[in-house]
CSV table of C-alpha atoms in Angstrom, one decimal:
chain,number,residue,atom,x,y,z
A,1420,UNK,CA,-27.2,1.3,-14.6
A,1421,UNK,CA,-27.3,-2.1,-16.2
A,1422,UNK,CA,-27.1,-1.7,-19.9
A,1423,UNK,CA,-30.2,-4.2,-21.8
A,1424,UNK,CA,-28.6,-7.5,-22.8
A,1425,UNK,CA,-29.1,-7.9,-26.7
A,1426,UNK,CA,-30.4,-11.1,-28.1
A,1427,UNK,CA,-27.9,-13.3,-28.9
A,1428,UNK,CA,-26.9,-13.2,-32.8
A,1429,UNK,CA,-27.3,-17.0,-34.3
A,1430,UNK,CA,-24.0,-16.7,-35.6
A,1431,UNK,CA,-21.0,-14.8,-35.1
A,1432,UNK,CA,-18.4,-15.6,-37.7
A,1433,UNK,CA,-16.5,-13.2,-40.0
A,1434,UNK,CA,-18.3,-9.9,-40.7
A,1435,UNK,CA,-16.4,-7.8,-43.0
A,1436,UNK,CA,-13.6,-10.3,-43.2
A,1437,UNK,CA,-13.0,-10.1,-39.4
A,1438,UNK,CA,-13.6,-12.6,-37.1
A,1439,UNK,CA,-16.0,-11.4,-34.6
A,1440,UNK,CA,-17.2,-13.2,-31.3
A,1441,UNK,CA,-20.7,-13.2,-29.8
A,1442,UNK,CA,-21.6,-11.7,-26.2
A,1443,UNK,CA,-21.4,-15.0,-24.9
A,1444,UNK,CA,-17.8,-15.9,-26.5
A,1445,UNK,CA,-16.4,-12.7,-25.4
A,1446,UNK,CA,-17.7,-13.4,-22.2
A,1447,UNK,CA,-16.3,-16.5,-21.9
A,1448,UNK,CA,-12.7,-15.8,-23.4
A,1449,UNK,CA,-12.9,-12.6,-21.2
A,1450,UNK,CA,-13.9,-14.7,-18.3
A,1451,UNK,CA,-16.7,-12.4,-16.9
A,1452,UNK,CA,-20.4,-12.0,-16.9
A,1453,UNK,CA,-22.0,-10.8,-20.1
A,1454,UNK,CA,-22.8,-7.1,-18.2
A,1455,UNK,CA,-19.5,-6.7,-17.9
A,1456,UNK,CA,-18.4,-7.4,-22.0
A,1457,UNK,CA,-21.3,-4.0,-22.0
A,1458,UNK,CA,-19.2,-2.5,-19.0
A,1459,UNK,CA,-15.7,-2.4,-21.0
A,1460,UNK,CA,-17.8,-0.9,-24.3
A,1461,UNK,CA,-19.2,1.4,-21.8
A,1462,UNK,CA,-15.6,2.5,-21.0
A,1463,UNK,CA,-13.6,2.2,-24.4
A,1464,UNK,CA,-11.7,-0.5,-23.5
A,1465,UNK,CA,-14.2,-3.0,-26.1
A,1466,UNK,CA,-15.9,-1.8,-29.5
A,1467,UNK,CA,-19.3,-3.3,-30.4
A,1468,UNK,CA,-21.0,-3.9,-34.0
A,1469,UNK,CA,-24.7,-4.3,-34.1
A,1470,UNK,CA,-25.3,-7.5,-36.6
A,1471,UNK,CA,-26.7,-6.5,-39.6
A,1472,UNK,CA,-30.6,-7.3,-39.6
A,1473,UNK,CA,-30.3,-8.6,-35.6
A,1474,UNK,CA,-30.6,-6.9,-31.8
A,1475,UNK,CA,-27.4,-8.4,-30.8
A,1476,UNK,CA,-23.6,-7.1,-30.6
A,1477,UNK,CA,-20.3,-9.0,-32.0
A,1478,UNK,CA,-16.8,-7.9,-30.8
A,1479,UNK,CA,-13.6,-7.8,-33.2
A,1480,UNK,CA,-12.0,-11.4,-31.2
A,1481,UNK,CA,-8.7,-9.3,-31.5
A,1482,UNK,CA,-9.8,-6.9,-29.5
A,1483,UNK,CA,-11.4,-9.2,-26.8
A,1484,UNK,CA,-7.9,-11.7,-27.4
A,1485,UNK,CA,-5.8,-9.0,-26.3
A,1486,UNK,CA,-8.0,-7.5,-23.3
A,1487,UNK,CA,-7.9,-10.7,-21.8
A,1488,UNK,CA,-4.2,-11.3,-22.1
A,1489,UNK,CA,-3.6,-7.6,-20.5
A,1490,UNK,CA,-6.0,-8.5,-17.4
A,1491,UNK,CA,-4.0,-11.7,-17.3
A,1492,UNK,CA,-1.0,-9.8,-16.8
A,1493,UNK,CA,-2.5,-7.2,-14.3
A,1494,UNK,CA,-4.3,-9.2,-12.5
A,1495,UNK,CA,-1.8,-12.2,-11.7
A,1496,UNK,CA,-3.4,-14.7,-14.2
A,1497,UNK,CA,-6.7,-14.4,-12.8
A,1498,UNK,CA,-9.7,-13.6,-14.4
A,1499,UNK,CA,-13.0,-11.8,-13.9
A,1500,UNK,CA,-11.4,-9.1,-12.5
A,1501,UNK,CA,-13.4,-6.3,-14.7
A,1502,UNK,CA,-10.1,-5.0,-16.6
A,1503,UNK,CA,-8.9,-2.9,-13.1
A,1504,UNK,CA,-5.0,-2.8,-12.6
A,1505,UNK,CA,-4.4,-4.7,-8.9
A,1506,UNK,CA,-1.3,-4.7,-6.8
A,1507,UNK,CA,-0.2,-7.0,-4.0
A,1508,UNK,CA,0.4,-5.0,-1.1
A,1509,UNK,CA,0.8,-5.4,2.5
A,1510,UNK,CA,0.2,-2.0,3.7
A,1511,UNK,CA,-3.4,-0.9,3.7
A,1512,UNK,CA,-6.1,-2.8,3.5
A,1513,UNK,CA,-9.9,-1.1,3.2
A,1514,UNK,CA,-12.7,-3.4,4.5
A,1515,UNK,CA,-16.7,-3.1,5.8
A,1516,UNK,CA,-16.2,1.2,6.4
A,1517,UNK,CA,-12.8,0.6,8.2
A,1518,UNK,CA,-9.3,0.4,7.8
A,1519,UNK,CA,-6.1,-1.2,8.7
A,1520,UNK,CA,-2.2,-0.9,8.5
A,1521,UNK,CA,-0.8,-4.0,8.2
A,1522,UNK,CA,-3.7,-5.4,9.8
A,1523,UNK,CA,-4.0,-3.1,12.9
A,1524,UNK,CA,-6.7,-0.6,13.1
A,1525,UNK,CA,-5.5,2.6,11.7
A,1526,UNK,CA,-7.5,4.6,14.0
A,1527,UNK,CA,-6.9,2.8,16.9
A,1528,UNK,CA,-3.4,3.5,16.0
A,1529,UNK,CA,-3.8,7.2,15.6
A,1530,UNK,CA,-5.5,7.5,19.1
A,1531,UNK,CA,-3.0,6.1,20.8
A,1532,UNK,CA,0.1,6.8,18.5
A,1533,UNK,CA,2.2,10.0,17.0
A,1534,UNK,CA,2.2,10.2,13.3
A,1535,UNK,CA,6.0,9.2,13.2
A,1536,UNK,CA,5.2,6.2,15.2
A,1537,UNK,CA,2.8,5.1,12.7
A,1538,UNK,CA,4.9,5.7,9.7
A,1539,UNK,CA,7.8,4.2,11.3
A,1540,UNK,CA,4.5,1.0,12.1
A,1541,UNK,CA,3.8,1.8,7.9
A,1542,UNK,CA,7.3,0.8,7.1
A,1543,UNK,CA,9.0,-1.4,9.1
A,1544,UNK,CA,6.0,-3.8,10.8
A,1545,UNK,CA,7.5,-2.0,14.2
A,1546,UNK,CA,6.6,0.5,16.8
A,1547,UNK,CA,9.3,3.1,18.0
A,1548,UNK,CA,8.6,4.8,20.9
A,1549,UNK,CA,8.8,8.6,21.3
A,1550,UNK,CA,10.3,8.5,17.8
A,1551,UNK,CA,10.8,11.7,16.3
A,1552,UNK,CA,12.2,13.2,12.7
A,1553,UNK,CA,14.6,15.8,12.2
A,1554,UNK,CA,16.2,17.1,9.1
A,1555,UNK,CA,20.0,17.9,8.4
A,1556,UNK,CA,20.4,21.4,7.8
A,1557,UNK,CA,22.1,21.3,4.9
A,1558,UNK,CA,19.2,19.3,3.4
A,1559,UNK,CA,16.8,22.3,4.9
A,1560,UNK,CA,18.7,25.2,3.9
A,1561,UNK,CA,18.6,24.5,0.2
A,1562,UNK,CA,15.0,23.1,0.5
A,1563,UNK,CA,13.9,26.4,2.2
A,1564,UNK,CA,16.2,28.7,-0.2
A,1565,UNK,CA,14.1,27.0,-3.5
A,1566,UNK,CA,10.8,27.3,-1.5
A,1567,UNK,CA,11.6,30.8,-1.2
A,1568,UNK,CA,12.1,31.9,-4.4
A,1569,UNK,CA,8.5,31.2,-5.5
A,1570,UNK,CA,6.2,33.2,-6.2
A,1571,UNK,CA,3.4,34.2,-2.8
A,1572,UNK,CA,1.0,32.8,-4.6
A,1573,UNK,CA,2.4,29.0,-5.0
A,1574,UNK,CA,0.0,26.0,-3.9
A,1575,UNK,CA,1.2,23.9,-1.2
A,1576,UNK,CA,2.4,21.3,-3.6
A,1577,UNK,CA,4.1,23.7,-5.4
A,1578,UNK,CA,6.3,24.0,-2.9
A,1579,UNK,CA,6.2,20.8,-1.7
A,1580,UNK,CA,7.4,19.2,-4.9
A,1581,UNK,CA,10.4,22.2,-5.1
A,1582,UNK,CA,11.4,21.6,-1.5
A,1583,UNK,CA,11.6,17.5,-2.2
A,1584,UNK,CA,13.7,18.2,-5.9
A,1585,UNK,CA,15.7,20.5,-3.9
A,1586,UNK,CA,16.4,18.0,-1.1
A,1587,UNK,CA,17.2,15.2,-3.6
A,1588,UNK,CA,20.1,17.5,-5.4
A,1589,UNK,CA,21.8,17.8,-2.0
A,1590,UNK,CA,21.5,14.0,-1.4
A,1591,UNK,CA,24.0,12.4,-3.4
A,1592,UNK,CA,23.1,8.6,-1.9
A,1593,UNK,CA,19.6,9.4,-3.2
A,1594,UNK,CA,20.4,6.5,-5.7
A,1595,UNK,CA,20.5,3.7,-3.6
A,1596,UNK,CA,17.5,1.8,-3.5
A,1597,UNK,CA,18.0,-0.6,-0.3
A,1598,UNK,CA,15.7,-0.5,2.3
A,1599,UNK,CA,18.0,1.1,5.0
A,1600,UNK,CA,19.0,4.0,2.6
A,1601,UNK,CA,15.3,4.4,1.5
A,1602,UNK,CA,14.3,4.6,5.3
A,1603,UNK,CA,16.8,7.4,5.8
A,1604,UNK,CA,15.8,9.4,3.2
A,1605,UNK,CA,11.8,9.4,4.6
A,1606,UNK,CA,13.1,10.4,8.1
A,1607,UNK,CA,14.7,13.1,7.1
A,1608,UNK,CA,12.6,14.3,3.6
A,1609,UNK,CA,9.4,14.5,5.9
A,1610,UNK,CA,11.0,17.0,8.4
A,1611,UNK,CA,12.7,18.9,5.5
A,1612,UNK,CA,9.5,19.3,3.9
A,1613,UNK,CA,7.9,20.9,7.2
A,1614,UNK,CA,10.8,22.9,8.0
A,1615,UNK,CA,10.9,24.8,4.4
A,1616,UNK,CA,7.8,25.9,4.5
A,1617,UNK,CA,7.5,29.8,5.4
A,1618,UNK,CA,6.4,29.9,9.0
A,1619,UNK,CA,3.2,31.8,9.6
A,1620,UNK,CA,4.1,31.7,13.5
A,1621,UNK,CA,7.1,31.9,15.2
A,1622,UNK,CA,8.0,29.2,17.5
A,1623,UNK,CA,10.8,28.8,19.7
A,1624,UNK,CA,10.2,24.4,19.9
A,1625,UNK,CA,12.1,23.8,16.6
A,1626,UNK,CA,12.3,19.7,17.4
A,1627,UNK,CA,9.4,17.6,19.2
A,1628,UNK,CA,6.8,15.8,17.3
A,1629,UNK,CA,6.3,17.0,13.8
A,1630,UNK,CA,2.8,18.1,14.2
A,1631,UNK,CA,3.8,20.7,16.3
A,1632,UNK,CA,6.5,21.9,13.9
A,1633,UNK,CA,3.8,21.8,11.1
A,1634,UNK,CA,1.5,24.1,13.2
A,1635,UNK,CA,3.4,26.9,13.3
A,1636,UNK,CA,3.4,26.9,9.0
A,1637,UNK,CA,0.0,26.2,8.8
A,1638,UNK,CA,-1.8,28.7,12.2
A,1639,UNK,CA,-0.6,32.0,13.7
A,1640,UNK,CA,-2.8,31.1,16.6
A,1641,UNK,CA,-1.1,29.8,19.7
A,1642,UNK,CA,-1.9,25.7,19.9
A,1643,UNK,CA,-3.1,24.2,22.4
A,1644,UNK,CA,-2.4,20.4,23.0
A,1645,UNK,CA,-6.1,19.2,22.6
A,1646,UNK,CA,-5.4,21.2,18.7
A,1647,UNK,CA,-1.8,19.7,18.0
A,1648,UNK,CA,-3.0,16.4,19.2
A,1649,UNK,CA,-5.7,17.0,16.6
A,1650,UNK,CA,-3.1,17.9,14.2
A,1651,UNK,CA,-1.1,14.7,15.2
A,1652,UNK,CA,-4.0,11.9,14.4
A,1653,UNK,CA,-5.0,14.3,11.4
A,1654,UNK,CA,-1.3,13.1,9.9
A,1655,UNK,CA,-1.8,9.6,11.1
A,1656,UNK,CA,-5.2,9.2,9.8
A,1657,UNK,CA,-3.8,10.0,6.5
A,1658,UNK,CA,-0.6,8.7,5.8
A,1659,UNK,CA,-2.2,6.1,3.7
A,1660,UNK,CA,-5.3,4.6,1.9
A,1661,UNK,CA,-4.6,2.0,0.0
A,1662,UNK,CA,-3.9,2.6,-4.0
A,1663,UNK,CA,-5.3,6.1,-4.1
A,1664,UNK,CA,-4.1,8.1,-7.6
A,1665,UNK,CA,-1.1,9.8,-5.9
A,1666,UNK,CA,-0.2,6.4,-4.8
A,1667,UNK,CA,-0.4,4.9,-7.5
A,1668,UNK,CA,2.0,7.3,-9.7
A,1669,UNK,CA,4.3,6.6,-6.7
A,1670,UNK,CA,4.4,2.9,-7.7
A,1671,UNK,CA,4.6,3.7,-11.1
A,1672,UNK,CA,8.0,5.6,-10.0
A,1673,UNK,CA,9.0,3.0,-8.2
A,1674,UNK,CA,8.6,0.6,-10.8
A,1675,UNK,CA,11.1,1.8,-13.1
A,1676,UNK,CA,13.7,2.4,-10.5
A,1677,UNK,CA,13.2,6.5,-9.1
A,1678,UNK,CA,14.7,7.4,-6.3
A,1679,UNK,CA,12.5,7.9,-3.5
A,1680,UNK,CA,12.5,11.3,-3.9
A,1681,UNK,CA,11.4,11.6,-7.6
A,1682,UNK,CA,8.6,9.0,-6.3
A,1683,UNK,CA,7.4,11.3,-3.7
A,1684,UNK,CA,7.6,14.2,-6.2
A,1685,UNK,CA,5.1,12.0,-8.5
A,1686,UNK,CA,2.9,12.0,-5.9
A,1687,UNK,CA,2.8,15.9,-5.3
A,1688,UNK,CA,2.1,16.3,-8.7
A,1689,UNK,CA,-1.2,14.2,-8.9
A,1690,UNK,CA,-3.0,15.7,-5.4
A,1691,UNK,CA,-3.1,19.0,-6.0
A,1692,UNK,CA,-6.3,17.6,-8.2
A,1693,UNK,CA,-9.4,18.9,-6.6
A,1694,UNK,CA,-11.1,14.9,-6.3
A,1695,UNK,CA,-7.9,14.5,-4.4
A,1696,UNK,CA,-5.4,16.6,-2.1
A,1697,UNK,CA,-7.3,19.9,-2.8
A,1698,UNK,CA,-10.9,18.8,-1.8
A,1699,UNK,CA,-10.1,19.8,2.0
A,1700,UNK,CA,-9.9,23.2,0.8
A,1701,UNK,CA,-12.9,22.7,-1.0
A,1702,UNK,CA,-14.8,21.8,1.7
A,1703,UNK,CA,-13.3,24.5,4.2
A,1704,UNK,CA,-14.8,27.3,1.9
A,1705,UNK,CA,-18.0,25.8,2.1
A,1706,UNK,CA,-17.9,25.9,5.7
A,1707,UNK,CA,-17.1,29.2,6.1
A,1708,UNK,CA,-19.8,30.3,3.5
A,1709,UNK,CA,-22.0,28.1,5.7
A,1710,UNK,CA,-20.9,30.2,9.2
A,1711,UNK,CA,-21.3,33.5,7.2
A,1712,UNK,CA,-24.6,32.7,6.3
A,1713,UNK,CA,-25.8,31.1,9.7
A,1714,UNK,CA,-27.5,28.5,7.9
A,1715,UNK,CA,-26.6,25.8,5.0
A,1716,UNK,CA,-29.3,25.7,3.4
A,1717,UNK,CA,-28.8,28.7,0.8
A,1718,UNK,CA,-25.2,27.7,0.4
A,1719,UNK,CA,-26.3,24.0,-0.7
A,1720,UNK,CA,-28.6,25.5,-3.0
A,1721,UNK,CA,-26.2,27.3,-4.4
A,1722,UNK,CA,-23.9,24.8,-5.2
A,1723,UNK,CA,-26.2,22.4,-6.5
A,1724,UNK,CA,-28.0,25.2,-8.7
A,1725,UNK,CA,-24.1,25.4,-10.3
A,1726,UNK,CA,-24.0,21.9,-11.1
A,1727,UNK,CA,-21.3,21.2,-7.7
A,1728,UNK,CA,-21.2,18.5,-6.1
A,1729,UNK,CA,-21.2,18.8,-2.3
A,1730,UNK,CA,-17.3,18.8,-1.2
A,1731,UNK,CA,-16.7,16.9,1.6
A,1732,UNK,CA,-19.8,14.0,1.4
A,1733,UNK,CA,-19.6,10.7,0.5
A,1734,UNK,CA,-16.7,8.4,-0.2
A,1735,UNK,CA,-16.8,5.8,-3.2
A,1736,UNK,CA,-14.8,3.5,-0.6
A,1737,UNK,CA,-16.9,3.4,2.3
A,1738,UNK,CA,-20.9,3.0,1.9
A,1739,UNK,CA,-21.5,4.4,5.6
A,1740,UNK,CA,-19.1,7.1,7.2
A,1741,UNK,CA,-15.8,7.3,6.7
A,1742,UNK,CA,-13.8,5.9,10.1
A,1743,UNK,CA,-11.0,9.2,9.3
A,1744,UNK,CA,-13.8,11.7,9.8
A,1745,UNK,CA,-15.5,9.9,12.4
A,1746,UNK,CA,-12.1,10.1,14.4
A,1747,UNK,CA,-11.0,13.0,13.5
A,1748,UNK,CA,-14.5,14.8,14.6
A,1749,UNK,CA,-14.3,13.1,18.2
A,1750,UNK,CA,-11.0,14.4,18.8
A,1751,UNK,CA,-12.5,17.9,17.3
A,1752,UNK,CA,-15.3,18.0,19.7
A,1753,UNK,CA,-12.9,18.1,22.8
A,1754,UNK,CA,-11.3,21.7,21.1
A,1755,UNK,CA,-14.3,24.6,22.3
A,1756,UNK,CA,-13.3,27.1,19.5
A,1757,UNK,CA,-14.7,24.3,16.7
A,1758,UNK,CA,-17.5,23.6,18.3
A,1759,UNK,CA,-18.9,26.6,15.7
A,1760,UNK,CA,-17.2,25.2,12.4
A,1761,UNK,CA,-18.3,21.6,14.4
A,1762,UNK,CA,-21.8,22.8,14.5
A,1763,UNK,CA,-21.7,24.1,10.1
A,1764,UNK,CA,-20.1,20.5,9.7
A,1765,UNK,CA,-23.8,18.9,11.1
A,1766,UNK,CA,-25.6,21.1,9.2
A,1767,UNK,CA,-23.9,20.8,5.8
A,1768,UNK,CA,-24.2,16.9,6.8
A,1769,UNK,CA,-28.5,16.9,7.5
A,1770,UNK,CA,-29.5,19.7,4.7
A,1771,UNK,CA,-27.8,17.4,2.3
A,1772,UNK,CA,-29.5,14.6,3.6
A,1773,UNK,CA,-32.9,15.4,2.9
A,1774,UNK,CA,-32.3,14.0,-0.6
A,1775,UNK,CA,-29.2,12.1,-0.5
A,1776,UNK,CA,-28.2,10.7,2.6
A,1777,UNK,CA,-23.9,11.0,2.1
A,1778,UNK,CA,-22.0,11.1,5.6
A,1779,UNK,CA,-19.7,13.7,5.8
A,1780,UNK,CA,-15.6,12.2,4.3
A,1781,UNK,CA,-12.2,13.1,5.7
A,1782,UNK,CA,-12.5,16.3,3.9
A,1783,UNK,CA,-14.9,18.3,5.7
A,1784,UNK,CA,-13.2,17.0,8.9
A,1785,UNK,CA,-10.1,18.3,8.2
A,1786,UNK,CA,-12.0,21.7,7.5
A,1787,UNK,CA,-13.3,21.5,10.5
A,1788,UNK,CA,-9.7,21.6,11.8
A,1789,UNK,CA,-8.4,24.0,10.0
A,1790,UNK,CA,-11.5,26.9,9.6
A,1791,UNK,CA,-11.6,26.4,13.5
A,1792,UNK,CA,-7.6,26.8,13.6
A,1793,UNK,CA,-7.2,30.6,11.9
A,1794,UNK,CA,-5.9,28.2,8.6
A,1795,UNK,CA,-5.8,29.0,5.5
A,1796,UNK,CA,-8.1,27.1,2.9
A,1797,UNK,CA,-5.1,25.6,1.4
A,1798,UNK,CA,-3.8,23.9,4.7
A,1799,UNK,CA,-6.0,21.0,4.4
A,1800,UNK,CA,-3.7,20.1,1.7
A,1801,UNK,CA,-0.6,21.0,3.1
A,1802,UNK,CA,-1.5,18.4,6.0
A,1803,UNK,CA,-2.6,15.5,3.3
A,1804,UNK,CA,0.9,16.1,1.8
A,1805,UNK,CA,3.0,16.0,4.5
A,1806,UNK,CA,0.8,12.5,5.9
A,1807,UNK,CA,0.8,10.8,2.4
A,1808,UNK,CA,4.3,11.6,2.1
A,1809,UNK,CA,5.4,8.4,4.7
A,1810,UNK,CA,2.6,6.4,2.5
A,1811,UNK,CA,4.3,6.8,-0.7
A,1812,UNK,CA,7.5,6.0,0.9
A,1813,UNK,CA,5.8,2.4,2.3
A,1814,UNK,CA,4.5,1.9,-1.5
A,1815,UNK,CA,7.5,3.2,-3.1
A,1816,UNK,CA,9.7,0.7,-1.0
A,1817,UNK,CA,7.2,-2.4,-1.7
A,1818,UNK,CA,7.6,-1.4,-4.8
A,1819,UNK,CA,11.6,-1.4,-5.0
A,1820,UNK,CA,10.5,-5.3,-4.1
A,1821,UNK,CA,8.4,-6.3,-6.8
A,1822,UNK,CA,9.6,-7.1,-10.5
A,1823,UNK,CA,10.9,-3.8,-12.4
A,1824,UNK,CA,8.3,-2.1,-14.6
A,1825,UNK,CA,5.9,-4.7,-13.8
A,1826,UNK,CA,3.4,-1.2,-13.8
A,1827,UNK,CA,3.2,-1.3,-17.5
A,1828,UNK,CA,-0.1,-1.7,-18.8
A,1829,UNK,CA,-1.0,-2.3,-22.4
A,1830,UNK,CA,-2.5,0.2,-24.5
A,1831,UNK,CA,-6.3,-0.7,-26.3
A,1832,UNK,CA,-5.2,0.8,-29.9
A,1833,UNK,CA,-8.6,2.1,-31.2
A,1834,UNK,CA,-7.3,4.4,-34.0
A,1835,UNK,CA,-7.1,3.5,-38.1
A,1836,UNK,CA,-6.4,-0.1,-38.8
A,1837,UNK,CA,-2.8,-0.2,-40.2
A,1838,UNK,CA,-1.4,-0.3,-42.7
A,1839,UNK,CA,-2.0,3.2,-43.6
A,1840,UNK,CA,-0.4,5.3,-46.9
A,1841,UNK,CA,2.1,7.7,-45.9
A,1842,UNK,CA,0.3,11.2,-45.2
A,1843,UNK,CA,0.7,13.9,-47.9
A,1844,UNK,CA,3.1,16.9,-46.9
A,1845,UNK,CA,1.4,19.9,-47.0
A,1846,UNK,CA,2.4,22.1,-49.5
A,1847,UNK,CA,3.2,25.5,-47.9
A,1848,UNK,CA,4.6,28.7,-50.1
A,1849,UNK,CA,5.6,31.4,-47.6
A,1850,UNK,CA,4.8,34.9,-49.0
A,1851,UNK,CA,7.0,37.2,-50.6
């Protein structure tokens, strides 16, 4: 909601013995609209003093001098940016509910491409063929030997983020940054990852496309190819979307100089959030409530009635559906054993429309591939892992490019005004 613009003070000079600024001046040196001046103090990022005897705000011009010298640096020298961090890239790019990488539709290049063909597309600008990943076994064996001495219970990026740390000690080239050495390590980290997971299903193909290695850690059901292709664009669908908050620690990495590994291993640690890897899982539990019930009306209520939001709706990137799901479902639809989990899917969708109208995300498609695939809840974020894993490594690597620890914003200091006395040490008499 709008906040009520104030009435302009007649005068905003010193107050207290600080100079303060008006909305307008703020504005002005800030190089927005006056809402937005209301939008920072909204957020922290701008404190706001009520004139004495008036309606209208004054801001300390400190305060307002050195927000708009750290969106300067941000945001390339450009104002009127609203205070957001913004990176160049050339990878992703979000527009009108669909995607692209590097300019080619991402779903079109799903449907007609295997995940390792897009990532190699993600890196390098090129398309390889038939390519496929495979992992040293030295690299494997102590990735799968760490994975193994976790405990059952360990989350997928648990053991993702062991199996990468584990990978990276037996890698002692892991240092160099160029692109060629950078490019090794994702073809071989990716497959590593897969292959040190615990398998759930034996499976004599231990080479082909990685979606059908990843299969047989995630489903103790036989596959078919209508589910591993499923499986396949699932990956591709995901390997990137734009500066998402895994992919954004990545860069952060990358800025000061980690290997590619560590990167990666920044990102594990920020999905396992449940606004970010872990709403699949979410969302698959909600389907299956939904199919034990018959019906999703009483399992709505009951999320709403606890103050949940609805997983798997609605995406603050795209106003209509999101192209992942839309893709994913079609390919979903040709696979007869979802057509149940397919059917819960609809129904979560049109009960939840009767008051807010949210299309179903990426999320409850890939629980509509995993509930309909014997998975557990947690493989929806096994399968964002694995995918975003060749994203990072694009990002990381455009990274390596860019100026080092350029991802260094400044801090808004809102504590006392210095300088301060030193504190008083507390006087503490232990007992006899």
């Amino acid at each position: 909601m709008t906040p009520m613009r104030d009435q302009e003070p007649s005068s905003a000079g010193p107050v207290g013995g600080e100079r303060r600024l008006s909305t307008k001046e703020a504005a002005e040196l800030l190089g927005v609209k006056p809402e937005t001046v209301y939008a920072y103090v909204s957020r922290g990022q701008l404190s706001s003093r009520r004139v004495p005897g008036g309606r209208g705000s004054t801001f300390d011009a400190q305060e307002v001098e050195a927000l708009a010298r750290r969106n300067r640096r941000e945001n390339g020298g450009s104002p009127g940016s609203g205070g957001e961090l913004s990176v160049r890239t050339r990878i992703t790019l979000i527009d009108k509910d669909r995607y692209y990488y590097r300019g080619v539709d991402a779903t079109e290049l799903a449907a007609r491409h295997t995940y390792e063909e897009v990532a190699e597309w993600l890196w390098t600008g090129r398309l390889r063929p038939g390519v496929t990943f495979t992992a040293p076994e030295a690299s494997v064996e102590v990735a799968r030997r760490a994975v193994d001495a976790l405990p059952e219970h360990a989350a997928p990026a648990d053991r993702l983020r062991v199996a990468t740390i584990a990978a990276a000690t037996a890698d002692p080239l892991r240092f160099d940054l160029s692109e060629d050495a950078v490019l090794g390590t994702a073809r071989t980290l990716i497959p590593t990852l897969v292959a040190a997971l615990p398998p759930v299903r034996h499976d004599r193909r231990g080479k082909g496309p990685l979606a059908h290695r990843l299969w047989t850690r995630l489903s103790g059901r036989p596959a078919d190819e209508a589910s591993l292709r499923a499986l396949d664009a699932a990956l591709a669908l995901l390997v990137d979307h734009d500066l998402a908050a895994s992919t954004l620690a990545v860069r952060v990495a990358a800025s000061a100089r980690a290997h590619a590994y560590a990167a990666v291993s920044a990102g594990l640690g920020v999905i396992e959030g449940p606004l970010h890897g872990a709403a699949s899982g979410l969302a698959h539990r909600l389907l299956l409530d939904v199919l034990d019930h018959g019906d999703a009306a009483p399992v709505i209520a009951d999320e709403l009635r606890a103050g949940r939001r609805v997983p798997g709706l609605g995406h603050r990137l795209y106003s209509g559906e999101d192209p992942r799901a839309r893709a994913l479902f079609g390919l979903l639809e040709e696979i007869p054993r979802a057509e149940p989990a397919l059917a819960a899917a609809r129904d979560i969708v049109a009960t939840t429309a009767r008051h807010t109208p949210l299309h179903a995300n990426v999320d409850l498609a890939l629980a509509v591939l995993t509930a309909s695939s014997g998975m557990l809840a947690t493989a929806g974020e096994t399968i964002f892992a694995v995918a975003r894993t060749a994203g990072w490594i694009a990002h990381a690597l455009e990274e390596y490019g860019e100026r080092p620890l350029r991802m260094r914003p400044s801090g808004l200091y809102t504590g006392p005004k210095p300088p301060r006395p030193l504190p008083e040490e507390d006087l503490w008499t232990p007992r006899e």
